[in-house]
Amino acid sequence: MGKGTLVKEVWPSFLSLLLIGAALFALSLLHSRRAMGRWPERMRGHRWRVIVKS
């Protein structure tokens, strides 16, 4: 039974962490895409490298 309660306690916090991480990733993706709009078209290929760096 102890294992079940541990899962019940840990799972919600793990889910919330996952949600926060996903939200941060989405925000950075949107931000980089907005910055991409100001760049020349030929720079588009470097988009993923920029995301990894930031």
Short mmCIF file of C-alpha atoms in Angstrom, two decimals:
data_model
loop_
_atom_site.label_atom_id
_atom_site.label_comp_id
_atom_site.label_asym_id
_atom_site.label_seq_id
_atom_site.Cartn_x
_atom_site.Cartn_y
_atom_site.Cartn_z
CA MET A 1 0.00 0.00 0.00
CA GLY A 2 2.90 2.34 0.73
CA LYS A 3 3.95 2.29 -2.90
CA GLY A 4 0.48 3.33 -4.05
CA THR A 5 0.36 6.35 -1.75
CA LEU A 6 3.86 7.37 -2.87
CA VAL A 7 2.71 7.35 -6.50
CA LYS A 8 -0.37 9.37 -5.55
CA GLU A 9 1.81 11.98 -3.85
CA VAL A 10 4.53 12.17 -6.52
CA TRP A 11 2.40 11.93 -9.70
CA PRO A 12 0.59 15.33 -9.43
CA SER A 13 3.84 17.21 -8.78
CA PHE A 14 5.50 15.37 -11.67
CA LEU A 15 2.58 16.27 -13.94
CA SER A 16 2.72 19.92 -12.92
CA LEU A 17 6.48 19.99 -13.56
CA LEU A 18 5.86 18.46 -16.97
CA LEU A 19 3.19 21.08 -17.74
CA ILE A 20 5.47 23.93 -16.65
CA GLY A 21 8.29 22.55 -18.79
CA ALA A 22 5.98 22.23 -21.80
CA ALA A 23 4.70 25.78 -21.30
CA LEU A 24 8.24 27.17 -21.07
CA PHE A 25 9.26 25.24 -24.19
CA ALA A 26 6.23 26.54 -26.10
CA LEU A 27 6.97 30.10 -24.99
CA SER A 28 10.61 29.91 -26.10
CA LEU A 29 9.49 28.37 -29.41
CA LEU A 30 7.00 31.20 -30.00
CA HIS A 31 9.59 33.81 -28.99
CA SER A 32 12.24 32.41 -31.33
CA ARG A 33 9.70 32.19 -34.16
CA ARG A 34 8.78 35.85 -33.62
CA ALA A 35 12.47 36.78 -33.73
CA MET A 36 12.81 34.67 -36.88
CA GLY A 37 10.34 36.97 -38.65
CA ARG A 38 12.89 39.80 -38.59
CA TRP A 39 15.65 37.61 -40.04
CA PRO A 40 16.28 37.05 -43.78
CA GLU A 41 14.74 33.93 -45.29
CA ARG A 42 18.09 32.21 -45.83
CA MET A 43 18.74 32.27 -42.05
CA ARG A 44 15.72 30.04 -41.45
CA GLY A 45 17.88 26.91 -41.54
CA HIS A 46 19.65 27.99 -38.33
CA ARG A 47 16.40 28.18 -36.35
CA TRP A 48 16.89 24.87 -34.47
CA ARG A 49 20.47 25.73 -33.54
CA VAL A 50 19.21 29.01 -32.03
CA ILE A 51 16.55 27.18 -30.00
CA VAL A 52 19.12 24.74 -28.60
CA LYS A 53 21.44 27.58 -27.61
CA SER A 54 18.75 29.59 -25.76
#
